[in-house]
mmCIF file of C-alpha atoms in Angstrom:
data_model
loop_
_atom_site.group_PDB
_atom_site.id
_atom_site.type_symbol
_atom_site.label_atom_id
_atom_site.label_comp_id
_atom_site.label_asym_id
_atom_site.label_seq_id
_atom_site.Cartn_x
_atom_site.Cartn_y
_atom_site.Cartn_z
ATOM 1 C CA UNK A 26 9.658 8.274 33.184
ATOM 2 C CA UNK A 27 8.101 11.312 34.808
ATOM 3 C CA UNK A 28 5.836 12.446 32.053
ATOM 4 C CA UNK A 29 4.239 11.040 28.956
ATOM 5 C CA UNK A 30 2.440 12.787 26.115
ATOM 6 C CA UNK A 31 -0.710 11.563 24.390
ATOM 7 C CA UNK A 32 -0.631 12.894 20.818
ATOM 8 C CA UNK A 33 -4.246 13.943 20.325
ATOM 9 C CA UNK A 34 -6.491 16.931 19.977
ATOM 10 C CA UNK A 35 -9.623 14.961 20.845
ATOM 11 C CA UNK A 36 -11.242 16.073 24.110
ATOM 12 C CA UNK A 37 -13.136 12.822 24.663
ATOM 13 C CA UNK A 38 -9.965 10.780 24.343
ATOM 14 C CA UNK A 39 -8.126 13.115 26.702
ATOM 15 C CA UNK A 40 -10.813 12.681 29.340
ATOM 16 C CA UNK A 41 -11.004 8.926 28.923
ATOM 17 C CA UNK A 42 -7.244 8.446 29.033
ATOM 18 C CA UNK A 43 -6.855 10.782 32.018
ATOM 19 C CA UNK A 44 -9.265 8.593 33.968
ATOM 20 C CA UNK A 45 -7.531 5.368 32.991
ATOM 21 C CA UNK A 46 -4.027 6.564 33.813
ATOM 22 C CA UNK A 47 -5.036 8.582 36.930
ATOM 23 C CA UNK A 48 -3.384 6.258 39.465
ATOM 24 C CA UNK A 49 -0.409 5.086 37.409
ATOM 25 C CA UNK A 50 1.926 7.658 38.900
ATOM 26 C CA UNK A 51 3.063 9.077 35.581
ATOM 27 C CA UNK A 52 2.111 12.595 34.624
ATOM 28 C CA UNK A 53 0.000 12.667 31.476
ATOM 29 C CA UNK A 54 0.008 15.608 29.115
ATOM 30 C CA UNK A 55 -1.427 16.209 25.654
ATOM 31 C CA UNK A 56 -0.170 17.736 22.473
ATOM 32 C CA UNK A 57 -1.678 17.933 19.029
ATOM 33 C CA UNK A 58 0.848 17.114 16.317
ATOM 34 C CA UNK A 59 -0.099 16.765 12.671
ATOM 35 C CA UNK A 60 1.423 13.526 11.469
ATOM 36 C CA UNK A 61 1.123 11.836 8.093
ATOM 37 C CA UNK A 62 -0.965 8.660 7.938
ATOM 38 C CA UNK A 63 0.955 5.816 6.364
ATOM 39 C CA UNK A 64 -0.387 2.815 4.512
ATOM 40 C CA UNK A 65 0.127 -0.641 6.028
ATOM 41 C CA UNK A 66 -1.029 -2.897 8.846
ATOM 42 C CA UNK A 67 -2.427 -1.255 11.981
ATOM 43 C CA UNK A 68 0.721 -2.217 13.904
ATOM 44 C CA UNK A 69 3.031 -0.774 11.264
ATOM 45 C CA UNK A 70 1.034 2.436 10.869
ATOM 46 C CA UNK A 71 0.931 3.036 14.622
ATOM 47 C CA UNK A 72 4.568 2.158 15.203
ATOM 48 C CA UNK A 73 5.724 4.554 12.497
ATOM 49 C CA UNK A 74 3.411 7.276 13.738
ATOM 50 C CA UNK A 75 4.735 6.918 17.288
ATOM 51 C CA UNK A 76 8.308 7.141 15.964
ATOM 52 C CA UNK A 77 7.489 10.279 13.999
ATOM 53 C CA UNK A 78 5.800 11.808 17.019
ATOM 54 C CA UNK A 79 8.871 11.103 19.140
ATOM 55 C CA UNK A 80 11.123 12.664 16.489
ATOM 56 C CA UNK A 81 9.010 15.794 16.664
ATOM 57 C CA UNK A 82 8.573 16.288 20.392
ATOM 58 C CA UNK A 83 11.562 14.347 21.782
ATOM 59 C CA UNK A 84 9.565 13.153 24.784
ATOM 60 C CA UNK A 85 7.999 9.772 25.633
ATOM 61 C CA UNK A 86 4.672 9.757 23.850
ATOM 62 C CA UNK A 87 1.922 7.628 22.356
ATOM 63 C CA UNK A 88 -0.587 7.759 19.527
ATOM 64 C CA UNK A 89 -3.718 5.751 18.914
ATOM 65 C CA UNK A 90 -5.438 4.678 15.757
ATOM 66 C CA UNK A 91 -8.748 2.964 15.125
ATOM 67 C CA UNK A 92 -9.524 0.551 12.366
ATOM 68 C CA UNK A 93 -12.273 -1.793 11.274
ATOM 69 C CA UNK A 94 -11.363 -5.123 9.757
ATOM 70 C CA UNK A 95 -13.881 -7.116 7.701
ATOM 71 C CA UNK A 96 -13.326 -10.893 7.821
ATOM 72 C CA UNK A 97 -14.516 -11.216 4.235
ATOM 73 C CA UNK A 98 -11.946 -8.638 3.144
ATOM 74 C CA UNK A 99 -9.194 -10.363 5.139
ATOM 75 C CA UNK A 100 -8.713 -7.415 7.460
ATOM 76 C CA UNK A 101 -9.527 -4.572 5.082
ATOM 77 C CA UNK A 102 -10.636 -1.778 4.947
ATOM 78 C CA UNK A 103 -8.585 -1.811 8.184
ATOM 79 C CA UNK A 104 -6.736 1.456 8.689
ATOM 80 C CA UNK A 105 -8.447 2.844 5.560
ATOM 81 C CA UNK A 106 -11.938 2.577 7.087
ATOM 82 C CA UNK A 107 -12.317 6.343 7.498
ATOM 83 C CA UNK A 108 -11.918 6.865 3.746
ATOM 84 C CA UNK A 109 -14.543 4.221 3.001
ATOM 85 C CA UNK A 110 -16.929 5.607 5.592
ATOM 86 C CA UNK A 111 -16.505 9.128 4.185
ATOM 87 C CA UNK A 112 -17.033 8.034 0.591
ATOM 88 C CA UNK A 113 -19.687 5.358 0.951
ATOM 89 C CA UNK A 114 -21.535 6.062 4.171
ATOM 90 C CA UNK A 115 -22.883 3.540 6.666
ATOM 91 C CA UNK A 116 -25.113 1.732 4.194
ATOM 92 C CA UNK A 117 -22.249 1.574 1.707
ATOM 93 C CA UNK A 118 -20.166 -0.357 4.249
ATOM 94 C CA UNK A 119 -22.957 -2.935 4.365
ATOM 95 C CA UNK A 120 -23.146 -3.067 0.583
ATOM 96 C CA UNK A 121 -19.433 -3.845 0.263
ATOM 97 C CA UNK A 122 -20.251 -7.083 2.086
ATOM 98 C CA UNK A 123 -23.477 -7.903 0.228
ATOM 99 C CA UNK A 124 -21.894 -10.736 -1.766
ATOM 100 C CA UNK A 125 -20.208 -12.291 1.273
ATOM 101 C CA UNK A 126 -21.912 -14.567 3.759
ATOM 102 C CA UNK A 127 -19.449 -13.690 6.505
ATOM 103 C CA UNK A 128 -20.415 -10.292 7.948
ATOM 104 C CA UNK A 129 -17.900 -10.679 10.764
ATOM 105 C CA UNK A 130 -15.660 -7.745 11.628
ATOM 106 C CA UNK A 131 -13.139 -6.745 14.250
ATOM 107 C CA UNK A 132 -12.905 -3.257 15.688
ATOM 108 C CA UNK A 133 -9.315 -2.517 16.585
ATOM 109 C CA UNK A 134 -7.648 0.239 18.547
ATOM 110 C CA UNK A 135 -3.882 0.236 18.254
ATOM 111 C CA UNK A 136 -1.671 2.297 20.507
ATOM 112 C CA UNK A 137 1.909 3.079 19.517
ATOM 113 C CA UNK A 138 4.111 4.069 22.442
ATOM 114 C CA UNK A 139 7.567 5.558 21.853
ATOM 115 C CA UNK A 140 9.670 5.665 24.996
ATOM 116 C CA UNK A 141 12.695 6.638 22.919
ATOM 117 C CA UNK A 142 13.573 6.677 19.226
ATOM 118 C CA UNK A 143 14.419 2.976 19.337
ATOM 119 C CA UNK A 144 12.066 1.758 22.048
ATOM 120 C CA UNK A 145 8.610 1.539 20.514
ATOM 121 C CA UNK A 146 5.751 -0.687 21.678
ATOM 122 C CA UNK A 147 2.327 -1.361 20.211
ATOM 123 C CA UNK A 148 -0.846 -2.555 21.915
ATOM 124 C CA UNK A 149 -3.811 -3.998 20.050
ATOM 125 C CA UNK A 150 -7.249 -3.862 21.628
ATOM 126 C CA UNK A 151 -9.739 -5.852 19.559
ATOM 127 C CA UNK A 152 -13.486 -6.415 19.794
ATOM 128 C CA UNK A 153 -15.303 -8.825 17.491
ATOM 129 C CA UNK A 154 -18.717 -8.337 15.995
ATOM 130 C CA UNK A 155 -20.679 -7.985 12.784
ATOM 131 C CA UNK A 156 -21.410 -5.345 10.174
ATOM 132 C CA UNK A 157 -25.154 -4.693 10.275
ATOM 133 C CA UNK A 158 -27.601 -2.102 8.905
ATOM 134 C CA UNK A 159 -27.347 1.083 11.015
ATOM 135 C CA UNK A 160 -28.983 0.943 14.481
ATOM 136 C CA UNK A 161 -28.811 3.524 17.247
ATOM 137 C CA UNK A 162 -26.893 6.778 17.251
ATOM 138 C CA UNK A 163 -25.121 7.676 14.030
ATOM 139 C CA UNK A 164 -23.228 10.516 15.714
ATOM 140 C CA UNK A 165 -19.869 8.869 15.745
ATOM 141 C CA UNK A 166 -18.101 7.188 12.827
ATOM 142 C CA UNK A 167 -19.221 3.615 12.112
ATOM 143 C CA UNK A 168 -20.605 2.961 15.611
ATOM 144 C CA UNK A 169 -24.109 2.342 14.267
ATOM 145 C CA UNK A 170 -23.105 -0.487 11.916
ATOM 146 C CA UNK A 171 -20.777 -2.413 14.262
ATOM 147 C CA UNK A 172 -22.758 -4.914 16.343
ATOM 148 C CA UNK A 173 -20.664 -6.117 19.269
ATOM 149 C CA UNK A 174 -20.695 -9.912 19.401
ATOM 150 C CA UNK A 175 -21.479 -10.583 23.089
ATOM 151 C CA UNK A 176 -24.160 -7.963 23.737
ATOM 152 C CA UNK A 177 -25.748 -8.078 20.303
ATOM 153 C CA UNK A 178 -25.896 -4.266 20.445
ATOM 154 C CA UNK A 179 -24.253 -1.869 18.044
ATOM 155 C CA UNK A 180 -21.867 0.652 19.561
ATOM 156 C CA UNK A 181 -24.458 3.220 18.529
ATOM 157 C CA UNK A 182 -27.033 1.537 20.805
ATOM 158 C CA UNK A 183 -24.773 1.475 23.876
ATOM 159 C CA UNK A 184 -24.283 4.075 26.562
ATOM 160 C CA UNK A 185 -20.738 5.321 26.854
ATOM 161 C CA UNK A 186 -20.128 3.238 29.983
ATOM 162 C CA UNK A 187 -21.172 -0.047 28.348
ATOM 163 C CA UNK A 188 -19.167 0.817 25.295
ATOM 164 C CA UNK A 189 -16.003 1.626 27.244
ATOM 165 C CA UNK A 190 -16.267 -1.722 28.969
ATOM 166 C CA UNK A 191 -16.340 -3.839 25.832
ATOM 167 C CA UNK A 192 -14.732 -1.540 23.319
ATOM 168 C CA UNK A 193 -11.527 -2.029 21.362
ATOM 169 C CA UNK A 194 -10.407 1.346 22.653
ATOM 170 C CA UNK A 195 -11.066 0.525 26.300
ATOM 171 C CA UNK A 196 -9.034 -2.676 25.866
ATOM 172 C CA UNK A 197 -6.069 -0.962 24.247
ATOM 173 C CA UNK A 198 -6.067 1.791 26.864
ATOM 174 C CA UNK A 199 -6.110 -0.881 29.573
ATOM 175 C CA UNK A 200 -3.142 -2.635 27.964
ATOM 176 C CA UNK A 201 -1.202 0.613 27.948
ATOM 177 C CA UNK A 202 -2.101 1.164 31.593
ATOM 178 C CA UNK A 203 -0.879 -2.320 32.567
ATOM 179 C CA UNK A 204 2.332 -1.856 30.631
ATOM 180 C CA UNK A 205 3.040 1.462 32.311
ATOM 181 C CA UNK A 206 2.244 0.017 35.745
ATOM 182 C CA UNK A 207 4.521 -2.941 35.083
ATOM 183 C CA UNK A 208 7.256 -0.743 33.720
ATOM 184 C CA UNK A 209 7.023 1.479 36.763
ATOM 185 C CA UNK A 210 7.207 -1.433 39.169
ATOM 186 C CA UNK A 211 9.422 -3.751 37.167
ATOM 187 C CA UNK B 13 17.918 20.841 -15.996
ATOM 188 C CA UNK B 14 20.585 18.466 -17.245
ATOM 189 C CA UNK B 15 19.517 15.288 -15.561
ATOM 190 C CA UNK B 16 16.432 13.841 -13.980
ATOM 191 C CA UNK B 17 15.970 10.732 -11.850
ATOM 192 C CA UNK B 18 13.093 8.285 -12.091
ATOM 193 C CA UNK B 19 12.636 6.740 -8.646
ATOM 194 C CA UNK B 20 11.993 3.109 -9.511
ATOM 195 C CA UNK B 21 13.503 -0.333 -9.379
ATOM 196 C CA UNK B 22 11.133 -1.706 -12.037
ATOM 197 C CA UNK B 23 12.935 -2.726 -15.238
ATOM 198 C CA UNK B 24 9.800 -2.512 -17.419
ATOM 199 C CA UNK B 25 9.107 1.022 -16.289
ATOM 200 C CA UNK B 26 12.726 2.015 -16.893
ATOM 201 C CA UNK B 27 12.579 0.712 -20.452
ATOM 202 C CA UNK B 28 9.238 2.316 -21.189
ATOM 203 C CA UNK B 29 10.237 5.690 -19.766
ATOM 204 C CA UNK B 30 13.607 5.644 -21.538
ATOM 205 C CA UNK B 31 11.801 5.268 -24.850
ATOM 206 C CA UNK B 32 9.332 8.040 -24.106
ATOM 207 C CA UNK B 33 11.937 10.559 -22.963
ATOM 208 C CA UNK B 34 14.599 9.544 -25.525
ATOM 209 C CA UNK B 35 14.406 12.741 -27.601
ATOM 210 C CA UNK B 36 13.584 15.235 -24.859
ATOM 211 C CA UNK B 37 17.203 16.249 -24.422
ATOM 212 C CA UNK B 38 17.310 15.623 -20.697
ATOM 213 C CA UNK B 39 19.461 12.823 -19.352
ATOM 214 C CA UNK B 40 17.371 10.197 -17.557
ATOM 215 C CA UNK B 41 18.760 8.119 -14.735
ATOM 216 C CA UNK B 42 17.207 5.716 -12.245
ATOM 217 C CA UNK B 43 17.523 5.153 -8.553
ATOM 218 C CA UNK B 44 15.623 2.899 -6.200
ATOM 219 C CA UNK B 45 14.669 4.656 -2.988
ATOM 220 C CA UNK B 46 12.439 3.085 -0.358
ATOM 221 C CA UNK B 47 9.791 5.631 0.462
ATOM 222 C CA UNK B 48 6.802 5.332 2.788
ATOM 223 C CA UNK B 49 3.377 5.151 1.145
ATOM 224 C CA UNK B 50 1.026 7.734 2.575
ATOM 225 C CA UNK B 51 -2.740 7.632 2.775
ATOM 226 C CA UNK B 52 -4.735 10.159 0.770
ATOM 227 C CA UNK B 53 -5.776 11.109 -2.735
ATOM 228 C CA UNK B 54 -3.553 9.966 -5.625
ATOM 229 C CA UNK B 55 -2.367 13.538 -6.138
ATOM 230 C CA UNK B 56 -1.514 14.028 -2.477
ATOM 231 C CA UNK B 57 0.242 10.677 -2.162
ATOM 232 C CA UNK B 58 2.359 11.302 -5.270
ATOM 233 C CA UNK B 59 3.192 14.881 -4.398
ATOM 234 C CA UNK B 60 4.374 13.922 -0.928
ATOM 235 C CA UNK B 61 6.350 10.986 -2.297
ATOM 236 C CA UNK B 62 8.089 13.208 -4.839
ATOM 237 C CA UNK B 63 8.970 15.685 -2.088
ATOM 238 C CA UNK B 64 10.392 12.928 0.092
ATOM 239 C CA UNK B 65 12.382 11.575 -2.850
ATOM 240 C CA UNK B 66 13.827 15.024 -3.500
ATOM 241 C CA UNK B 67 14.742 15.388 0.172
ATOM 242 C CA UNK B 68 16.648 12.131 -0.058
ATOM 243 C CA UNK B 69 18.537 12.525 -3.331
ATOM 244 C CA UNK B 70 18.624 16.326 -3.718
ATOM 245 C CA UNK B 71 18.233 16.077 -7.502
ATOM 246 C CA UNK B 72 15.268 16.695 -9.813
ATOM 247 C CA UNK B 73 13.278 13.481 -9.748
ATOM 248 C CA UNK B 74 9.895 11.884 -10.240
ATOM 249 C CA UNK B 75 7.867 8.996 -8.877
ATOM 250 C CA UNK B 76 4.815 7.245 -10.262
ATOM 251 C CA UNK B 77 1.923 5.521 -8.587
ATOM 252 C CA UNK B 78 -0.939 3.493 -9.956
ATOM 253 C CA UNK B 79 -4.421 3.315 -8.583
ATOM 254 C CA UNK B 80 -7.808 1.931 -9.469
ATOM 255 C CA UNK B 81 -10.905 3.945 -8.662
ATOM 256 C CA UNK B 82 -14.345 2.317 -8.530
ATOM 257 C CA UNK B 83 -17.202 4.695 -9.399
ATOM 258 C CA UNK B 84 -19.477 2.915 -6.944
ATOM 259 C CA UNK B 85 -16.923 3.457 -4.184
ATOM 260 C CA UNK B 86 -16.482 7.125 -5.149
ATOM 261 C CA UNK B 87 -12.860 6.654 -6.139
ATOM 262 C CA UNK B 88 -11.855 3.941 -3.682
ATOM 263 C CA UNK B 89 -10.005 1.581 -3.333
ATOM 264 C CA UNK B 90 -7.871 4.155 -5.201
ATOM 265 C CA UNK B 91 -4.290 4.192 -3.962
ATOM 266 C CA UNK B 92 -5.137 1.259 -1.661
ATOM 267 C CA UNK B 93 -5.934 -1.078 -4.560
ATOM 268 C CA UNK B 94 -2.796 -3.164 -4.091
ATOM 269 C CA UNK B 95 -3.860 -4.095 -0.565
ATOM 270 C CA UNK B 96 -7.299 -5.140 -1.774
ATOM 271 C CA UNK B 97 -5.866 -7.119 -4.672
ATOM 272 C CA UNK B 98 -3.441 -8.894 -2.329
ATOM 273 C CA UNK B 99 -6.105 -9.736 0.221
ATOM 274 C CA UNK B 100 -9.098 -10.491 -1.964
ATOM 275 C CA UNK B 101 -7.773 -11.509 -5.350
ATOM 276 C CA UNK B 102 -9.235 -10.698 -8.762
ATOM 277 C CA UNK B 103 -12.604 -12.298 -8.083
ATOM 278 C CA UNK B 104 -12.795 -10.528 -4.737
ATOM 279 C CA UNK B 105 -12.540 -7.159 -6.519
ATOM 280 C CA UNK B 106 -15.615 -8.145 -8.529
ATOM 281 C CA UNK B 107 -17.445 -9.266 -5.408
ATOM 282 C CA UNK B 108 -16.900 -5.889 -3.713
ATOM 283 C CA UNK B 109 -19.067 -4.452 -6.509
ATOM 284 C CA UNK B 110 -21.705 -7.202 -6.535
ATOM 285 C CA UNK B 111 -24.344 -5.014 -4.896
ATOM 286 C CA UNK B 112 -23.686 -2.024 -7.180
ATOM 287 C CA UNK B 113 -25.098 -1.626 -10.658
ATOM 288 C CA UNK B 114 -22.280 0.682 -11.710
ATOM 289 C CA UNK B 115 -19.193 -1.427 -12.454
ATOM 290 C CA UNK B 116 -17.370 1.588 -13.864
ATOM 291 C CA UNK B 117 -13.781 2.210 -12.844
ATOM 292 C CA UNK B 118 -10.891 4.493 -13.724
ATOM 293 C CA UNK B 119 -7.305 3.316 -13.917
ATOM 294 C CA UNK B 120 -5.008 6.149 -12.918
ATOM 295 C CA UNK B 121 -1.290 6.679 -13.127
ATOM 296 C CA UNK B 122 -0.070 9.698 -11.239
ATOM 297 C CA UNK B 123 3.408 11.101 -11.634
ATOM 298 C CA UNK B 124 4.892 13.381 -9.023
ATOM 299 C CA UNK B 125 7.788 15.490 -10.298
ATOM 300 C CA UNK B 126 9.974 17.430 -7.879
ATOM 301 C CA UNK B 127 12.222 19.944 -9.623
ATOM 302 C CA UNK B 128 13.174 21.404 -6.258
ATOM 303 C CA UNK B 129 11.886 21.133 -2.680
ATOM 304 C CA UNK B 130 9.194 23.690 -3.397
ATOM 305 C CA UNK B 131 8.547 23.099 -7.105
ATOM 306 C CA UNK B 132 6.455 19.949 -7.346
ATOM 307 C CA UNK B 133 4.107 19.008 -10.198
ATOM 308 C CA UNK B 134 1.688 16.141 -10.628
ATOM 309 C CA UNK B 135 0.323 14.572 -13.801
ATOM 310 C CA UNK B 136 -2.752 12.352 -13.874
ATOM 311 C CA UNK B 137 -3.163 9.862 -16.697
ATOM 312 C CA UNK B 138 -6.615 8.264 -16.554
ATOM 313 C CA UNK B 139 -8.312 5.509 -18.549
ATOM 314 C CA UNK B 140 -11.953 4.618 -18.015
ATOM 315 C CA UNK B 141 -13.430 1.143 -18.097
ATOM 316 C CA UNK B 142 -15.265 -1.503 -16.102
ATOM 317 C CA UNK B 143 -14.496 -4.120 -13.486
ATOM 318 C CA UNK B 144 -15.254 -7.514 -15.042
ATOM 319 C CA UNK B 145 -14.588 -11.180 -14.242
ATOM 320 C CA UNK B 146 -10.941 -12.003 -15.105
ATOM 321 C CA UNK B 147 -10.136 -12.355 -18.826
ATOM 322 C CA UNK B 148 -6.701 -12.757 -20.433
ATOM 323 C CA UNK B 149 -3.329 -12.786 -18.729
ATOM 324 C CA UNK B 150 -3.388 -12.646 -14.953
ATOM 325 C CA UNK B 151 0.365 -12.043 -14.799
ATOM 326 C CA UNK B 152 0.222 -8.446 -13.793
ATOM 327 C CA UNK B 153 -1.822 -6.934 -10.974
ATOM 328 C CA UNK B 154 -5.464 -6.271 -11.780
ATOM 329 C CA UNK B 155 -4.962 -6.145 -15.597
ATOM 330 C CA UNK B 156 -7.323 -9.091 -16.140
ATOM 331 C CA UNK B 157 -10.328 -7.471 -14.425
ATOM 332 C CA UNK B 158 -10.053 -3.981 -15.927
ATOM 333 C CA UNK B 159 -11.906 -3.799 -19.257
ATOM 334 C CA UNK B 160 -10.867 -0.696 -21.167
ATOM 335 C CA UNK B 161 -13.949 1.208 -22.310
ATOM 336 C CA UNK B 162 -13.153 1.874 -25.989
ATOM 337 C CA UNK B 163 -11.662 -1.463 -27.029
ATOM 338 C CA UNK B 164 -13.831 -3.638 -24.803
ATOM 339 C CA UNK B 165 -10.695 -5.608 -23.969
ATOM 340 C CA UNK B 166 -9.186 -6.097 -20.558
ATOM 341 C CA UNK B 167 -5.587 -4.977 -20.139
ATOM 342 C CA UNK B 168 -4.841 -8.687 -19.716
ATOM 343 C CA UNK B 169 -6.157 -9.345 -23.245
ATOM 344 C CA UNK B 170 -4.047 -6.630 -24.893
ATOM 345 C CA UNK B 171 -0.560 -6.817 -26.296
ATOM 346 C CA UNK B 172 1.865 -4.438 -24.656
ATOM 347 C CA UNK B 173 1.750 -2.049 -27.614
ATOM 348 C CA UNK B 174 -2.047 -1.712 -27.542
ATOM 349 C CA UNK B 175 -1.961 -1.309 -23.833
ATOM 350 C CA UNK B 176 0.699 1.406 -23.885
ATOM 351 C CA UNK B 177 -1.377 3.334 -26.373
ATOM 352 C CA UNK B 178 -4.541 3.491 -24.276
ATOM 353 C CA UNK B 179 -3.189 3.001 -20.812
ATOM 354 C CA UNK B 180 -3.302 5.350 -17.850
ATOM 355 C CA UNK B 181 0.457 4.934 -17.580
ATOM 356 C CA UNK B 182 1.141 5.774 -21.210
ATOM 357 C CA UNK B 183 -0.947 8.931 -20.820
ATOM 358 C CA UNK B 184 0.803 10.089 -17.661
ATOM 359 C CA UNK B 185 4.222 9.413 -19.172
ATOM 360 C CA UNK B 186 3.211 11.434 -22.229
ATOM 361 C CA UNK B 187 2.106 14.320 -20.009
ATOM 362 C CA UNK B 188 5.460 14.293 -18.281
ATOM 363 C CA UNK B 189 7.198 14.256 -21.654
ATOM 364 C CA UNK B 190 5.215 17.256 -22.881
ATOM 365 C CA UNK B 191 5.896 19.159 -19.696
ATOM 366 C CA UNK B 192 9.614 18.534 -19.941
ATOM 367 C CA UNK B 193 9.659 19.499 -23.613
ATOM 368 C CA UNK B 194 7.754 22.696 -22.846
ATOM 369 C CA UNK B 195 9.977 23.497 -19.901
ATOM 370 C CA UNK B 196 13.047 23.027 -22.048
ATOM 371 C CA UNK B 197 11.735 25.191 -24.860
ATOM 372 C CA UNK B 198 9.730 27.684 -22.828
#
C-alpha cells in the first residue's frame, strides 16, 4: 500500500493523524466524503462506513467515529451521543443518569479501515470514566462531562497533550498505527 | 399506478394495511427487503429508506417506521427507541425520565412512499401520551409504558380495535390511504 486516505474534513484530526502516522512509511492523504450514518453498534457503524467510503473513492481508506457509552444504559447512547448532546445539553446528559447509581461511562473511538471492498478492519480505543457535572472547557462536545478515571480530570480540564495520551482517540489512532506498521513489515 | 409494494415481513402489518387499502383500487403486494437503518429525524430516516427500497425493487413502494419521542429529551430516543428498549427494558425507559417532571411522549409512525426515485412522500401519524410504569400486556415493544392521552389507557391495556383507532400507526396508514385515493382521483 503506497497511500491511504483518511475520510475527514476536520483539521485537528488531520494534524493529529499526520503526526501519528509520520514514520509509518505510508503516504497519508485526506478527503471529505459525505457518508450516511447508520444505526447499530460502533463496530458495525464504522465497518459499514469504511465500506461505503471505499466504494466511493476506490482507494484504501479509513473513517473514525466517536461514541459515549453509559454503563447504566448498557452502552447507549453510544453512537447516538451527538443527538443527545445536541438535544439535551451537558446537564441533560447528567440528568439521564439521575436515577442510576452507576455513573460509569466509556469513551470510544472506533476506526474502520477498508483496504479493499472485502478487507475491512476495525479498531476500538476505549477510555473509562464517569459522567459528571460540567467542569473545564465546554468548547468541544461532551469533554466537560466526561471525567477520565485515572486522572480524575474531565477532558475539558486537560491540556491537549494530556488528553491525547489517555484519550480513546489517541488509543485508536495508535492501534491503527501499529496495524499499519505490522502490515508493512509482516 | 397499478400496484404498490409494502416493504415488510410483518404479518400483522400486512393484514392491517390490506384492510385499510382494500377499496383504494390499487393492488397491494408485499416484499421483505433488508435495508440499513440510518440515523436522523423520523422523516429523514423514512425518506431515505423509501428511496433505497425503490432503488432495489424499481417499483412504487412504501416503508414504515415507528418511533417514540420523549418531550423531556426533545424528541429522543425517537428512531433509536428500539435500541433503548432492548438495552434498558420497560422500567429503564421510565428511569431515563426520573429526573424530569415532564413525562410526556409522542408515539410516531412515519411512512415513506417512493413513487419514483425522485418522487418521495412522507406521512407522520402521531399520538400523544405519557411514559408510565408498565400496565397491561407487555407482549409488544413499549406498548405497556405508553399511556395514550385521551383514554388514559396504555396501548398494552387496549384491545387491538381501540388501539388501531387512536394509534400513531392507524393515523399514518389513514394518511397514506387518503393520499392514494386523492392521487387516483386527482
